[in-house]
Amino acid sequence: LNACQNIDCVLIFVVNAAQAESVLFDSNLLAGLNPNALVINCVTLAPSKAVDIANKVQAQGFRYIDAPVSGGAAKALEGRMSIMASGAPDAMADAKPVFDAISEHVFELGDKPGGGSQMKLINQLLAGVHIAAAAEAMNLAASLDMDLHQVIDGIRKCAGSSWMLENRTPHVEDGDYTPLSSVNIFVKDLGIVTDEASGNDVATPLSETALALYRQASEEGLGGEDDSAVVKILARQSNVTLPGSNT
Amino acid sequence: MQTLVIGLGSMGFGAAVSCVRANIQTAGFDVNPDALERFKAEGGQFIH
């Protein structure tokens, strides 16, 4: 980033808080920004961390928007992601052309950093638990020798469905765990959820159970696979043979 | 508005390409040279 200069707006899409801090504070990035430039941080991180980073960036004369995103790679490529944004009104107004280019929905969650990350936290809680729940359901269905295609096709029209069930269970049916979003993402994100909850003395038993499953998958070498691969852990525990498995 | 997208993974790449398509002056940065080449192929500029 030594060559960057005269930047008005920087969008940060690195993997985690540590990388975001490294790129912001251990590189020449901030020196290449114009005064009053917009720093839009789209990384999923703890709300308290968003506030901390915002304070440091703003102290150097830049504006900060806490702006985690959702929607997946396909929607991102179409410029149709969802942005959970919080920041000062003038910063939000100036960010509008960029938000219009990359998103279909912008949720304005207040004028202080942290609000966007709080919303993302709630989304990740549900997303992580729903993926694990869908895996548990697929494993039980497989153990009952049910036709997984029929199960998925039927349940998606029933009340037990979820966006994650519709999106992820075909990977199990196909035995294809090419990562669209990896197991390790949820080791990180449900870790943020349970840390934030326990710091506030809030019970999150479902998140903790799901997190334990993602952690076990990661420890058993599945961290880089699609997050639906948590089903393999359940299958091993249950002596179930899944599609595409050669054991 | 000169924009810089740092991190051209699945979400960052989509964001950067969407900015280019919207005629926003956009540069990309990633530690992975393959990601930079993919962005270049979509009409993006990149910096080191």
Short mmCIF file of C-alpha atoms in Angstrom, two decimals, chain A residues 46 121 124-125 129 186-212 215:
data_model
loop_
_atom_site.label_atom_id
_atom_site.label_comp_id
_atom_site.label_asym_id
_atom_site.label_seq_id
_atom_site.Cartn_x
_atom_site.Cartn_y
_atom_site.Cartn_z
CA ALA A 46 -17.08 -7.28 17.55
CA LEU A 121 -23.72 -10.06 15.05
CA GLN A 124 -24.32 -14.27 12.13
CA LEU A 125 -25.94 -15.82 15.21
CA VAL A 129 -27.18 -21.77 14.02
CA PHE A 186 -18.19 -19.34 11.57
CA VAL A 187 -15.50 -20.37 14.04
CA LYS A 188 -14.65 -16.66 14.00
CA ASP A 189 -18.14 -15.16 13.79
CA LEU A 190 -19.89 -17.38 16.36
CA GLY A 191 -16.86 -16.77 18.58
CA ILE A 192 -17.67 -13.04 18.35
CA VAL A 193 -21.34 -13.80 19.12
CA THR A 194 -20.62 -15.90 22.22
CA ASP A 195 -17.92 -13.49 23.48
CA GLU A 196 -20.24 -10.53 23.13
CA ALA A 197 -23.09 -12.44 24.80
CA SER A 198 -21.03 -13.76 27.72
CA GLY A 199 -19.56 -10.29 28.25
CA ASN A 200 -23.12 -9.08 28.78
CA ASP A 201 -24.20 -12.13 30.84
CA VAL A 202 -26.58 -13.21 28.09
CA ALA A 203 -27.30 -16.91 27.50
CA THR A 204 -26.66 -18.18 23.94
CA PRO A 205 -26.80 -21.97 24.28
CA LEU A 206 -27.65 -22.61 20.63
CA SER A 207 -24.76 -20.44 19.42
CA GLU A 208 -22.39 -22.24 21.80
CA THR A 209 -23.45 -25.67 20.59
CA ALA A 210 -23.12 -24.62 16.95
CA LEU A 211 -19.74 -23.03 17.65
CA ALA A 212 -18.47 -26.25 19.23
CA ARG A 215 -14.57 -25.75 16.04
#
